[in-house]
Each structure stands twice: as C-alpha cells, then as structure tokens.
Amino acid sequence: MELTGLILNNKTEAKPSLTHFRKDNDKKVYIETYGCQMNFSDTEIVLGVMSRYGYNETTELRDSDVILLNTCSIRDNAERKIYSRLDELKFEKRRNPNLIIGILGCMAERLRRDLLEEKKMVDLIVGPDEYRKVPELIDNLAETGEKGIAVKLSRVETYDDIAPLRREGVSAWLSIMRGCDKFCTFCVVPFTRGRERSRSLAGVVSEAVKLAEQGVKDIWLLGQNVNSYRHEGNDFADLLNTVASELPQVRIRYTTSHPYDLSVKLLETMASHDNICKYIHLPLQSGSDRILKLMNRLYSVKHYMNVMKTARSMMPDIGFSTDIISCFPGESEYDHRMTLDAIREVRYDGAYTFLYSPRENTRAYSMEWNFPEEIRKRRLEEIISLQREISFDINRSLIGKIKTIVVESRSKKSDKQFLGRTDCNKSVIIPDNFVNNSCRQDISAGDIVDVEIRKANSATLFGEIRCVRTSLTV
Ligand code: 5AD
Ligand code: SF4
C-alpha cells in the first residue's frame, strides 16, 4: 500500500529519525480506548491491522513502542480527559524519546490542527476511516521523523475484511455499519465518523460464526443507528434474522436503534427468536416534542410511546434503556417536566443521562444556551434520582423470579462470585459454585445458568443458582 497525499508531512517540525525503533516482529503497542462501544470495537480493528505488521498488544505502558489513545468527542469532558492524559504521557515521552504517541478516533478527526500545534508530542493523528494506514505511518515516522496525519472520511470503508483482534471473553462486539446520516443537532458523530455505510451480510455472519466457534456466547451487533443497515436488499431485520438463525446457541443483541425508523419487522424478528435478547436501547433524548424538533430527532413523543407499546405487546418482558440529554438549548422547566413524565410512563430499566455539551459545527452550537449551574445540576439530579427509583422498583419486582443468565466473568468485588447477564441486560451476581444432590459444580465463564433472584439494588441483582443448563434453549 502506498502512502498517499493525505499524509501531511509536518516538515517545519521534522524530528530526528527514531533509529532505535524496533523493526522486528515484536513491536509493542499499548492502546487506551475512550467513549462508546463503537470505539472499543474499532480498537480491535486497529489491533487486527497492526498484528499483520508484526505488532503485539501490551498492557504495560512502559513496555510499549507505540501508545495510541482511541478518543471520543461526544462531549467536552470526554475531550478534556484526553488532553489531561496527554499531559501525563509527556513524562513517558521524556523518558523514552523514541516512543510514538498517536491519537485515533473522533478527536483526531475534529481537532487535528489543535493536536499537532498544541500537543507537539503527538506524532500520529488517524481518523476512524484511516486505520489501515497506522502501521505505514509509524514506519514512515520512524524512518524520516515526519509526523503522520490521515483523517479523510470514507463513503465505503467498513473494514469488512479485517479480522478484529479481540481479548478472550464470553461477550463480543461486532460492528455491522459505520457513520451516521441522522444529523441530530447536538451531535458531532456525523462530522467525526462520516456517512452511513454497511458491511456485507455475509461478512457479518461469517464473523459471528467464528466468534461462536471461539466460545463467544453473547454477540452485540453494533452501529450508530442499526436501523440504517442496508446491504444488497437486506435490512437490519434480515441481518438479525440470519445471524440468530445461524447461531441458535448464542445470544444476539444490538445497539443503537433510532426510534424514528425502528420497524415492526424488526420487532417481529426479535419476537420470533428465543436467542435474540428482549432488550432495546432506545434513546429518547427529551420528553418534549418542542425540544425533539430542535434536536432534529424526527419523531414525536407519541410515536416513541407507540413503538414501545407495540414492542411490549409482542414481547411482554422486554427491557428498555435510554439516553437523555438535559438542558438542551431552550429547554424550559415545562420541557424538563415532560422528560420526567416520559421516564415515568416508560419505566426504563436503565438510562444514560447527560448534560448538554455544545459541540462546534453542529446546528445546536449556534443556539442560545445559558443555564445557570444550579439549574443544570438540579435537573440532571432529578432525572437520575427518578430513574434510580424506577430501576430499583423494577429490580425488586424480580425477587423470587427465575432468570437465565450467561456467566461472563468473576465479579470485580469478590473472587468467590461470578457476574452474569440476563436477556434484558441486567447484571446478576451469583456464587462461584452450585451444590446439587451433594455434588459440587464449579461455575465458569460461558456457563448458562438458571438463577433465582434473591436480592436487588438499582444497578445489580443477586441470585442463587437453581440449575446449570446445557444450552440456551433447553
Ligand atoms: N451533549 C450531551 N450529550 C450528547 N450526546 C450526544 N451528543 C451530545 C452532546 N452534545 C448523547 C446522546 C447520545 C449519546 C450517545 O450521547 O444522548 O444518544
Ligand atoms: Fe448522533 Fe443522532 Fe447519529 Fe445518534 S442518531 S450518532 S445522536 S447524529
């Protein structure tokens, strides 16, 4: 592959070549990932690309030849985190001048100039559609000392042929599409990740089959808006149907779905497969039609509630989570109350709540926005505490019920316990063994277990094992 003109050489700042850079097959890359699941999935793609060029991942920062930060621009605080991390890494660079530090992801796309000029220690800036170039940019940098920048957005790149390098685990992310064309007025994603494009259906299915062969029991199909998936006449429901039929012993989930174009066909597909999790992350953003319009969300609260009602009528136990943005420009106390009302009406299992953060280039950026700190704090707290009460109520109502969970890992709090997940994406803590007719069976990651819920708080369920199953469906 040739280096293209996209790679701007920062000649005025040419550095001595990094002659000690290891060129054997033991180059070590250390990656930190920030932000959404899409970024975590992209990190696996970057590692997949780099492994072809002889790189190995290290989890020891000090052992690395290359440090990459895969960044997020969604809110200001996400970007500030990266700037302060770069300040910390300054010391690593001083300690080892041959160390290469690169910025990947949304911030690379949005802040390339700033990063090159302000953060002179950054050697490499690569946007989400240019990850194939990372190894060559590094080689070029090591040879010539020229900084590498590749930030062109693509209309076709889906990395369909790249085998992501995943850490072992029971659950895996599988990216099915990239980019977003919805242009919600608050969101930078269409600017940092570009236009929507889908992977081939065959590519997704074959990756899912490989994952199952490696022991993965829970696959998340990922996209900024999965409802936009299109490939050779197939839509997302077709893709979901194919993956679920191919792998009846694997749980299939997806995220994120936009309420505007979530189809009845998709709900019917979910209802017709036992192994498709009955759970939808469906961002509402606001409970006020006026604000939804200002956000360009393309649906009304009534439409949203109808989608939920239809889903619940087909799948009575379905779980929902959402995203809410508080204090969007122009949000009145009345609008805020409407959001609280909507949360009460839906009774979400969980919600991710954010304070609006102005993002350059977006349409909302030019809208007047000035909320006193105490209003922002109070509104956000009201949403969080209402949701916490609802989550607690829902979780408490599960006490005494039997749930099937897929065991994921040892619990972080105790190595005598394991953590598993229900179909509705609830975390359940269970003991690490099960005694049946005086016969002790140790639990391990990947087991499918029926548990009786015995205790609950707003975030977690605690269960007793009733039986260890041989399959999801029996
Ligand atoms: N400010 C606050 N929250 C935002 N989100 C996206 N852009 C912004 C912003 N500018 C939230 C939305 C989206 C989630 C991924 O992040 O709720 O659904
Ligand atoms: Fe951003 Fe809206 Fe696209 Fe989601 S649907 S990524 S919030 S523009």
Short mmCIF file of C-alpha atoms and ligand atoms in Angstrom, two decimals:
data_model
loop_
_atom_site.label_atom_id
_atom_site.label_comp_id
_atom_site.label_asym_id
_atom_site.label_seq_id
_atom_site.Cartn_x
_atom_site.Cartn_y
_atom_site.Cartn_z
CA MET A 1 0.00 0.00 0.00
CA GLU A 2 1.32 3.44 -0.86
CA LEU A 3 1.32 6.43 1.39
CA THR A 4 -0.99 8.95 -0.17
CA GLY A 5 -1.05 12.71 -0.24
CA LEU A 6 -3.40 12.62 2.70
CA ILE A 7 -0.48 12.14 4.94
CA LEU A 8 0.64 15.66 5.54
CA ASN A 9 4.26 15.84 6.44
CA ASN A 10 4.93 18.41 9.05
CA LYS A 11 8.28 19.36 7.55
CA THR A 12 8.81 22.50 9.55
CA GLU A 13 8.86 20.34 12.61
CA ALA A 14 10.90 17.44 11.31
CA LYS A 15 12.32 15.31 14.07
CA PRO A 16 15.42 13.15 14.10
CA SER A 17 14.59 9.69 12.87
CA LEU A 18 13.74 7.16 15.53
CA THR A 19 16.60 4.83 14.79
CA HIS A 20 16.07 2.65 17.81
CA PHE A 21 12.52 1.81 16.89
CA ARG A 22 12.13 -1.95 16.87
CA LYS A 23 11.50 -3.25 13.38
CA ASP A 24 11.33 -6.90 14.23
CA ASN A 25 8.20 -8.87 14.91
CA ASP A 26 7.98 -7.80 18.50
CA LYS A 27 6.86 -4.19 18.26
CA LYS A 28 4.65 -3.42 21.19
CA VAL A 29 1.52 -1.30 21.01
CA TYR A 30 -0.43 -0.08 24.01
CA ILE A 31 -3.95 1.24 23.34
CA GLU A 32 -6.33 3.08 25.64
CA THR A 33 -9.90 3.32 24.47
CA TYR A 34 -12.35 6.05 25.47
CA GLY A 35 -16.03 6.58 24.67
CA CYS A 36 -18.65 4.36 23.09
CA GLN A 37 -18.71 0.65 22.20
CA MET A 38 -18.00 1.60 18.60
CA ASN A 39 -14.58 2.82 19.73
CA PHE A 40 -13.92 -0.39 21.63
CA SER A 41 -14.81 -2.32 18.52
CA ASP A 42 -12.55 -0.03 16.43
CA THR A 43 -9.64 -0.66 18.79
CA GLU A 44 -9.97 -4.37 18.00
CA ILE A 45 -9.87 -3.47 14.29
CA VAL A 46 -6.73 -1.34 14.79
CA LEU A 47 -5.09 -4.23 16.66
CA GLY A 48 -6.16 -6.53 13.82
CA VAL A 49 -4.48 -4.22 11.28
CA MET A 50 -1.33 -3.83 13.38
CA SER A 51 -0.92 -7.53 14.11
CA ARG A 52 -0.49 -8.10 10.35
CA TYR A 53 2.57 -5.85 10.57
CA GLY A 54 4.15 -7.70 13.48
CA TYR A 55 2.78 -5.68 16.40
CA ASN A 56 1.73 -7.28 19.66
CA GLU A 57 -0.53 -5.63 22.17
CA THR A 58 0.93 -4.88 25.57
CA THR A 59 -0.98 -3.87 28.65
CA GLU A 60 2.21 -2.37 30.13
CA LEU A 61 2.55 1.25 29.12
CA ARG A 62 6.28 1.31 29.89
CA ASP A 63 6.88 -1.74 27.72
CA SER A 64 5.42 -0.12 24.59
CA ASP A 65 6.97 1.31 21.42
CA VAL A 66 3.69 2.93 20.43
CA ILE A 67 0.96 4.38 22.63
CA LEU A 68 -2.38 5.02 20.96
CA LEU A 69 -5.34 6.78 22.50
CA ASN A 70 -8.61 5.95 20.76
CA THR A 71 -10.61 9.06 21.56
CA CYS A 72 -14.16 10.35 21.87
CA SER A 73 -15.53 13.82 21.07
CA ILE A 74 -19.15 13.40 22.05
CA ARG A 75 -18.99 15.78 24.99
CA ASP A 76 -16.46 18.33 26.15
CA ASN A 77 -15.48 16.34 29.23
CA ALA A 78 -14.52 13.35 27.04
CA GLU A 79 -12.05 15.57 25.18
CA ARG A 80 -10.71 17.17 28.32
CA LYS A 81 -9.91 13.71 29.67
CA ILE A 82 -7.68 13.07 26.64
CA TYR A 83 -5.87 16.40 26.97
CA SER A 84 -5.02 15.64 30.58
CA ARG A 85 -3.97 12.10 29.67
CA LEU A 86 -1.62 13.58 27.06
CA ASP A 87 -0.13 15.80 29.73
CA GLU A 88 0.61 12.71 31.81
CA LEU A 89 2.15 10.92 28.82
CA LYS A 90 4.58 13.80 28.35
CA PHE A 91 6.71 12.19 31.04
CA GLU A 92 6.78 8.87 29.20
CA LYS A 93 7.97 10.65 26.10
CA ARG A 94 10.73 12.36 28.05
CA ARG A 95 11.76 9.03 29.50
CA ASN A 96 11.80 7.39 26.07
CA PRO A 97 12.18 9.87 23.18
CA ASN A 98 11.67 7.02 20.67
CA LEU A 99 8.19 6.41 21.99
CA ILE A 100 5.47 7.14 19.42
CA ILE A 101 2.25 8.67 20.68
CA GLY A 102 -0.82 8.66 18.45
CA ILE A 103 -4.38 9.92 18.63
CA LEU A 104 -7.05 7.83 16.93
CA GLY A 105 -10.80 8.28 16.59
CA CYS A 106 -13.18 11.19 16.80
CA MET A 107 -10.77 13.73 18.31
CA ALA A 108 -8.25 13.01 15.55
CA GLU A 109 -10.96 13.95 13.09
CA ARG A 110 -12.15 17.03 14.93
CA LEU A 111 -9.04 18.51 16.49
CA ARG A 112 -6.17 17.53 14.20
CA ARG A 113 -4.71 21.02 13.90
CA ASP A 114 -5.03 21.75 17.58
CA LEU A 115 -3.40 18.45 18.48
CA LEU A 116 -0.47 18.96 16.13
CA GLU A 117 0.13 22.55 17.15
CA GLU A 118 -0.77 22.48 20.83
CA LYS A 119 0.33 19.00 21.71
CA LYS A 120 3.63 18.78 19.91
CA MET A 121 4.35 15.40 21.47
CA VAL A 122 1.60 13.80 19.35
CA ASP A 123 3.29 12.03 16.43
CA LEU A 124 0.34 10.45 14.76
CA ILE A 125 -3.26 11.52 14.13
CA VAL A 126 -5.55 9.00 12.48
CA GLY A 127 -9.31 9.33 11.98
CA PRO A 128 -11.84 6.47 12.16
CA ASP A 129 -11.75 5.62 8.44
CA GLU A 130 -7.95 5.52 8.03
CA TYR A 131 -6.90 2.78 10.45
CA ARG A 132 -5.38 0.66 7.68
CA LYS A 133 -2.63 3.29 7.41
CA VAL A 134 -1.48 3.23 11.03
CA PRO A 135 1.49 0.81 10.57
CA GLU A 136 2.79 2.60 7.46
CA LEU A 137 2.50 5.97 9.11
CA ILE A 138 4.50 4.64 12.02
CA ASP A 139 7.18 3.18 9.74
CA ASN A 140 7.43 6.46 7.86
CA LEU A 141 7.69 8.37 11.11
CA ALA A 142 10.40 6.05 12.43
CA GLU A 143 12.41 6.44 9.24
CA THR A 144 12.01 10.13 8.50
CA GLY A 145 10.78 11.71 11.71
CA GLU A 146 7.82 13.14 9.84
CA LYS A 147 4.57 13.23 11.74
CA GLY A 148 1.70 11.29 10.20
CA ILE A 149 -1.81 12.53 9.75
CA ALA A 150 -4.58 10.64 7.97
CA VAL A 151 -8.07 11.90 8.63
CA LYS A 152 -10.02 11.51 5.41
CA LEU A 153 -13.54 10.20 5.92
CA SER A 154 -14.66 7.49 3.55
CA ARG A 155 -18.00 6.61 1.98
CA VAL A 156 -17.07 2.94 1.63
CA GLU A 157 -14.64 1.84 4.35
CA THR A 158 -16.23 -0.80 6.59
CA TYR A 159 -13.12 -2.90 7.45
CA ASP A 160 -15.18 -5.89 6.31
CA ASP A 161 -12.04 -7.89 5.52
CA ILE A 162 -10.12 -7.08 8.72
CA ALA A 163 -10.22 -9.72 11.44
CA PRO A 164 -10.51 -7.75 14.70
CA LEU A 165 -8.10 -8.82 17.41
CA ARG A 166 -10.26 -9.45 20.44
CA ARG A 167 -9.42 -10.29 24.00
CA GLU A 168 -10.86 -13.60 25.07
CA GLY A 169 -14.31 -13.34 26.56
CA VAL A 170 -17.85 -14.60 26.56
CA SER A 171 -19.30 -11.49 25.02
CA ALA A 172 -18.15 -9.68 21.85
CA TRP A 173 -18.91 -6.52 19.89
CA LEU A 174 -19.46 -6.95 16.18
CA SER A 175 -19.63 -3.77 14.15
CA ILE A 176 -22.16 -4.01 11.26
CA MET A 177 -22.11 -0.46 9.94
CA ARG A 178 -20.28 2.85 10.36
CA GLY A 179 -21.16 6.53 10.36
CA CYS A 180 -24.45 8.35 10.79
CA ASP A 181 -26.66 10.41 8.47
CA LYS A 182 -29.22 11.50 11.04
CA PHE A 183 -27.61 14.83 11.96
CA CYS A 184 -29.21 15.31 15.37
CA THR A 185 -28.44 18.96 16.01
CA PHE A 186 -26.40 18.30 19.17
CA CYS A 187 -24.21 15.51 17.84
CA VAL A 188 -20.69 15.53 16.35
CA VAL A 189 -20.80 11.92 15.19
CA PRO A 190 -21.86 12.67 11.58
CA PHE A 191 -18.85 15.02 11.40
CA THR A 192 -16.31 12.78 13.07
CA ARG A 193 -17.44 9.41 11.70
CA GLY A 194 -18.89 10.43 8.36
CA ARG A 195 -21.64 8.95 6.22
CA GLU A 196 -23.53 5.73 6.87
CA ARG A 197 -22.24 2.58 5.23
CA SER A 198 -22.91 -1.09 5.93
CA ARG A 199 -20.79 -4.20 5.95
CA SER A 200 -21.77 -7.15 3.80
CA LEU A 201 -24.30 -9.52 5.34
CA ALA A 202 -22.03 -12.47 4.55
CA GLY A 203 -19.08 -10.71 6.26
CA VAL A 204 -21.07 -10.10 9.44
CA VAL A 205 -22.47 -13.65 9.53
CA SER A 206 -19.08 -15.26 8.98
CA GLU A 207 -17.51 -13.16 11.74
CA ALA A 208 -20.37 -14.10 14.08
CA VAL A 209 -19.90 -17.80 13.29
CA LYS A 210 -16.16 -17.52 14.02
CA LEU A 211 -16.92 -15.83 17.33
CA ALA A 212 -19.27 -18.64 18.30
CA GLU A 213 -16.58 -21.20 17.40
CA GLN A 214 -14.21 -19.36 19.73
CA GLY A 215 -16.70 -19.73 22.59
CA VAL A 216 -18.47 -16.37 22.48
CA LYS A 217 -21.99 -16.70 23.91
CA ASP A 218 -23.28 -13.16 23.62
CA ILE A 219 -22.83 -11.03 20.47
CA TRP A 220 -23.68 -7.33 20.29
CA LEU A 221 -24.33 -6.11 16.75
CA LEU A 222 -23.10 -2.54 16.70
CA GLY A 223 -23.89 0.56 14.70
CA GLN A 224 -24.57 4.24 15.31
CA ASN A 225 -28.10 3.54 14.07
CA VAL A 226 -28.52 -0.14 13.23
CA ASN A 227 -31.89 0.59 11.58
CA SER A 228 -29.96 2.19 8.70
CA TYR A 229 -28.24 -1.12 7.89
CA ARG A 230 -28.68 -1.93 4.18
CA HIS A 231 -26.82 -4.48 2.09
CA GLU A 232 -27.95 -5.84 -1.27
CA GLY A 233 -31.64 -5.53 -0.45
CA ASN A 234 -31.27 -6.76 3.15
CA ASP A 235 -32.20 -4.52 6.04
CA PHE A 236 -31.24 -4.84 9.71
CA ALA A 237 -34.16 -7.19 10.49
CA ASP A 238 -32.91 -9.52 7.73
CA LEU A 239 -29.39 -9.42 9.11
CA LEU A 240 -30.58 -10.06 12.67
CA ASN A 241 -32.78 -12.91 11.48
CA THR A 242 -29.88 -14.52 9.60
CA VAL A 243 -27.38 -14.23 12.48
CA ALA A 244 -29.91 -15.51 15.04
CA SER A 245 -30.91 -18.47 12.84
CA GLU A 246 -27.27 -19.40 12.14
CA LEU A 247 -26.35 -19.35 15.84
CA PRO A 248 -29.28 -20.57 17.95
CA GLN A 249 -26.99 -21.16 20.93
CA VAL A 250 -25.65 -17.60 21.03
CA ARG A 251 -27.46 -14.62 22.45
CA ILE A 252 -27.75 -11.82 19.94
CA ARG A 253 -28.23 -8.17 20.96
CA TYR A 254 -27.88 -4.88 19.17
CA THR A 255 -27.33 -1.23 19.79
CA THR A 256 -28.19 1.56 18.94
CA SER A 257 -31.62 1.84 17.41
CA HIS A 258 -33.16 5.19 16.47
CA PRO A 259 -36.85 5.48 17.45
CA TYR A 260 -37.70 7.15 14.12
CA ASP A 261 -37.03 4.10 11.96
CA LEU A 262 -37.33 1.11 14.29
CA SER A 263 -39.63 -1.10 12.20
CA VAL A 264 -42.40 -3.52 13.15
CA LYS A 265 -40.48 -6.05 11.04
CA LEU A 266 -37.55 -5.68 13.42
CA LEU A 267 -39.80 -6.21 16.45
CA GLU A 268 -41.35 -9.28 14.81
CA THR A 269 -37.87 -10.66 14.16
CA MET A 270 -36.93 -10.14 17.80
CA ALA A 271 -40.12 -11.83 18.97
CA SER A 272 -39.63 -14.83 16.72
CA HIS A 273 -36.17 -15.90 18.00
CA ASP A 274 -35.56 -17.13 21.55
CA ASN A 275 -31.88 -16.20 21.27
CA ILE A 276 -32.47 -12.53 20.33
CA CYS A 277 -32.40 -10.64 23.61
CA LYS A 278 -35.62 -8.93 24.53
CA TYR A 279 -33.95 -5.64 25.21
CA ILE A 280 -33.73 -2.38 23.28
CA HIS A 281 -31.58 0.64 23.94
CA LEU A 282 -33.82 3.34 22.50
CA PRO A 283 -32.57 6.88 23.11
CA LEU A 284 -35.44 9.26 23.85
CA GLN A 285 -33.20 12.34 24.46
CA SER A 286 -36.15 14.50 25.60
CA GLY A 287 -39.80 14.07 26.55
CA SER A 288 -40.80 17.36 24.92
CA ASP A 289 -41.87 17.48 21.26
CA ARG A 290 -40.65 21.05 21.03
CA ILE A 291 -37.14 20.05 22.11
CA LEU A 292 -37.16 16.89 19.97
CA LYS A 293 -37.86 19.13 16.99
CA LEU A 294 -34.99 21.46 17.90
CA MET A 295 -32.82 18.35 18.22
CA ASN A 296 -33.92 17.15 14.75
CA ARG A 297 -34.81 13.79 16.25
CA LEU A 298 -37.53 13.22 13.59
CA TYR A 299 -40.09 11.60 15.96
CA SER A 300 -42.67 12.82 18.46
CA VAL A 301 -43.11 11.53 22.00
CA LYS A 302 -46.35 9.91 20.82
CA HIS A 303 -44.55 7.99 18.06
CA TYR A 304 -41.90 6.88 20.57
CA MET A 305 -44.54 5.63 23.04
CA ASN A 306 -46.30 3.76 20.23
CA VAL A 307 -43.09 1.96 19.30
CA MET A 308 -42.71 0.91 22.94
CA LYS A 309 -46.32 -0.20 23.24
CA THR A 310 -46.04 -2.29 20.08
CA ALA A 311 -42.80 -3.85 21.35
CA ARG A 312 -44.36 -4.63 24.74
CA SER A 313 -47.49 -6.10 23.18
CA MET A 314 -45.31 -8.53 21.21
CA MET A 315 -42.74 -9.19 23.99
CA PRO A 316 -44.27 -8.55 27.43
CA ASP A 317 -40.98 -8.96 29.34
CA ILE A 318 -38.92 -6.72 27.09
CA GLY A 319 -36.44 -4.35 28.78
CA PHE A 320 -35.68 -0.81 27.67
CA SER A 321 -32.90 1.63 28.33
CA THR A 322 -32.44 5.12 27.01
CA ASP A 323 -30.26 8.21 26.64
CA ILE A 324 -31.47 11.56 27.94
CA ILE A 325 -29.89 14.96 27.36
CA SER A 326 -30.75 17.55 29.97
CA CYS A 327 -30.57 21.34 29.46
CA PHE A 328 -30.53 21.37 25.67
CA PRO A 329 -30.70 24.99 24.37
CA GLY A 330 -34.14 26.44 25.10
CA GLU A 331 -35.25 23.65 27.46
CA SER A 332 -37.83 25.18 29.82
CA GLU A 333 -38.89 23.89 33.20
CA TYR A 334 -42.03 22.60 31.45
CA ASP A 335 -39.95 20.68 28.88
CA HIS A 336 -37.88 19.20 31.69
CA ARG A 337 -41.08 18.07 33.49
CA MET A 338 -42.23 16.41 30.24
CA THR A 339 -38.98 14.42 30.19
CA LEU A 340 -39.60 13.28 33.77
CA ASP A 341 -43.19 12.34 32.79
CA ALA A 342 -41.96 10.33 29.81
CA ILE A 343 -39.47 8.46 32.02
CA ARG A 344 -42.32 7.67 34.45
CA GLU A 345 -44.54 6.49 31.62
CA VAL A 346 -41.96 4.19 30.02
CA ARG A 347 -40.38 2.92 33.24
CA TYR A 348 -36.96 2.22 31.76
CA ASP A 349 -34.72 -0.47 33.17
CA GLY A 350 -31.85 2.00 32.94
CA ALA A 351 -30.90 5.36 31.49
CA TYR A 352 -27.71 7.16 30.49
CA THR A 353 -28.21 10.79 31.37
CA PHE A 354 -26.08 13.64 30.08
CA LEU A 355 -25.91 17.38 30.41
CA TYR A 356 -25.97 19.01 27.01
CA SER A 357 -22.46 19.87 25.84
CA PRO A 358 -22.11 22.36 22.94
CA ARG A 359 -20.13 20.91 20.02
CA GLU A 360 -18.61 23.05 17.30
CA ASN A 361 -20.02 22.57 13.77
CA THR A 362 -23.31 21.14 14.99
CA ARG A 363 -26.52 23.10 14.39
CA ALA A 364 -27.27 23.40 18.09
CA TYR A 365 -23.90 25.12 18.61
CA SER A 366 -25.34 28.41 17.36
CA MET A 367 -28.49 28.15 19.51
CA GLU A 368 -28.61 30.35 22.56
CA TRP A 369 -27.64 28.34 25.61
CA ASN A 370 -27.11 29.68 29.08
CA PHE A 371 -28.26 27.65 32.03
CA PRO A 372 -27.12 28.63 35.49
CA GLU A 373 -25.06 25.85 37.04
CA GLU A 374 -27.65 25.23 39.78
CA ILE A 375 -30.42 24.56 37.24
CA ARG A 376 -28.23 22.16 35.29
CA LYS A 377 -27.27 20.35 38.46
CA ARG A 378 -30.83 20.16 39.77
CA ARG A 379 -32.42 18.98 36.52
CA LEU A 380 -29.83 16.27 35.99
CA GLU A 381 -30.18 15.10 39.58
CA GLU A 382 -33.97 14.93 39.26
CA ILE A 383 -33.67 12.71 36.19
CA ILE A 384 -31.03 10.49 37.76
CA SER A 385 -32.87 10.02 41.04
CA LEU A 386 -36.21 9.32 39.32
CA GLN A 387 -34.57 6.72 37.12
CA ARG A 388 -32.76 5.18 40.08
CA GLU A 389 -36.11 4.76 41.90
CA ILE A 390 -37.69 3.12 38.84
CA SER A 391 -34.72 0.80 38.27
CA PHE A 392 -34.82 -0.20 41.94
CA ASP A 393 -38.57 -0.87 41.75
CA ILE A 394 -38.24 -2.98 38.61
CA ASN A 395 -35.28 -4.91 40.03
CA ARG A 396 -37.08 -5.51 43.33
CA SER A 397 -40.08 -6.89 41.46
CA LEU A 398 -37.78 -9.61 40.08
CA ILE A 399 -37.03 -11.05 43.54
CA GLY A 400 -38.27 -14.65 43.63
CA LYS A 401 -38.26 -14.95 39.81
CA ILE A 402 -36.08 -17.39 37.86
CA LYS A 403 -33.85 -15.83 35.18
CA THR A 404 -31.47 -17.44 32.73
CA ILE A 405 -28.08 -15.76 32.70
CA VAL A 406 -24.92 -16.17 30.69
CA VAL A 407 -21.94 -16.09 33.08
CA GLU A 408 -19.37 -13.51 31.95
CA SER A 409 -16.54 -13.23 34.42
CA ARG A 410 -15.56 -13.28 38.06
CA SER A 411 -17.15 -10.45 39.98
CA LYS A 412 -14.89 -7.44 40.45
CA LYS A 413 -15.82 -7.26 44.14
CA SER A 414 -15.19 -10.88 45.14
CA ASP A 415 -13.38 -13.78 43.54
CA LYS A 416 -15.87 -16.10 45.23
CA GLN A 417 -18.60 -14.75 42.96
CA PHE A 418 -19.34 -14.54 39.26
CA LEU A 419 -21.13 -11.93 37.20
CA GLY A 420 -23.69 -12.89 34.59
CA ARG A 421 -26.19 -11.07 32.41
CA THR A 422 -29.89 -11.61 31.82
CA ASP A 423 -31.57 -11.40 28.47
CA CYS A 424 -32.65 -7.84 29.47
CA ASN A 425 -29.01 -6.87 30.08
CA LYS A 426 -29.20 -6.86 33.87
CA SER A 427 -26.09 -7.77 35.83
CA VAL A 428 -26.56 -10.67 38.25
CA ILE A 429 -24.05 -11.70 40.91
CA ILE A 430 -24.00 -15.43 41.73
CA PRO A 431 -21.83 -17.76 43.84
CA ASP A 432 -18.89 -19.48 42.16
CA ASN A 433 -20.26 -22.98 42.68
CA PHE A 434 -23.50 -24.91 42.77
CA VAL A 435 -24.19 -27.90 45.03
CA ASN A 436 -26.80 -30.32 43.72
CA ASN A 437 -27.51 -33.66 45.49
CA SER A 438 -24.23 -33.16 47.42
CA CYS A 439 -22.40 -32.84 44.15
CA ARG A 440 -20.42 -29.59 43.79
CA GLN A 441 -20.18 -27.96 40.40
CA ASP A 442 -17.79 -25.02 39.88
CA ILE A 443 -19.10 -22.19 37.76
CA SER A 444 -17.03 -20.76 34.93
CA ALA A 445 -17.36 -18.01 32.33
CA GLY A 446 -19.63 -19.08 29.48
CA ASP A 447 -21.93 -21.24 31.63
CA ILE A 448 -25.65 -20.81 31.10
CA VAL A 449 -27.33 -20.80 34.47
CA ASP A 450 -30.87 -20.51 35.81
CA VAL A 451 -30.86 -18.35 38.92
CA GLU A 452 -33.47 -17.32 41.42
CA ILE A 453 -33.20 -13.59 42.14
CA ARG A 454 -32.86 -13.13 45.91
CA LYS A 455 -31.75 -9.52 46.35
CA ALA A 456 -31.66 -6.37 44.24
CA ASN A 457 -30.47 -2.81 44.20
CA SER A 458 -30.99 -0.25 41.44
CA ALA A 459 -27.97 -1.45 39.45
CA THR A 460 -27.47 -5.13 40.27
CA LEU A 461 -29.36 -8.34 41.02
CA PHE A 462 -28.10 -11.09 43.30
CA GLY A 463 -29.11 -14.67 42.59
CA GLU A 464 -28.95 -18.24 43.80
CA ILE A 465 -28.17 -20.92 41.26
CA ARG A 466 -31.07 -23.28 40.53
CA CYS A 467 -29.50 -25.25 37.71
CA VAL A 468 -26.66 -25.16 35.21
CA ARG A 469 -28.11 -25.63 31.74
CA THR A 470 -26.57 -27.35 28.79
CA SER A 471 -27.96 -24.87 26.30
CA LEU A 472 -29.84 -21.59 25.93
CA THR A 473 -32.99 -23.22 24.60
CA VAL A 474 -33.46 -26.43 26.60
N1 5AD B 1 -24.19 16.73 24.66
C1 5AD B 1 -24.65 15.81 25.54
N2 5AD B 1 -24.94 14.55 25.20
C2 5AD B 1 -24.75 14.19 23.91
N3 5AD B 1 -24.96 13.01 23.29
C3 5AD B 1 -24.60 13.15 22.01
N4 5AD B 1 -24.17 14.41 21.78
C4 5AD B 1 -24.26 15.07 22.96
C5 5AD B 1 -23.98 16.40 23.36
N5 5AD B 1 -23.53 17.31 22.51
C6 5AD B 1 -25.54 11.83 23.95
C7 5AD B 1 -26.86 11.41 23.31
C8 5AD B 1 -26.49 10.17 22.55
C9 5AD B 1 -25.39 9.61 23.44
C10 5AD B 1 -24.51 8.61 22.77
O1 5AD B 1 -24.64 10.74 23.81
O2 5AD B 1 -27.77 11.13 24.34
O3 5AD B 1 -27.57 9.27 22.41
FE1 SF4 B 2 -25.53 11.28 16.87
FE2 SF4 B 2 -28.15 11.33 16.31
FE3 SF4 B 2 -26.47 9.89 14.76
FE4 SF4 B 2 -27.02 9.06 17.26
S1 SF4 B 2 -28.50 9.23 15.56
S2 SF4 B 2 -24.98 9.19 16.30
S3 SF4 B 2 -27.23 11.00 18.36
S4 SF4 B 2 -26.48 12.12 14.99
#
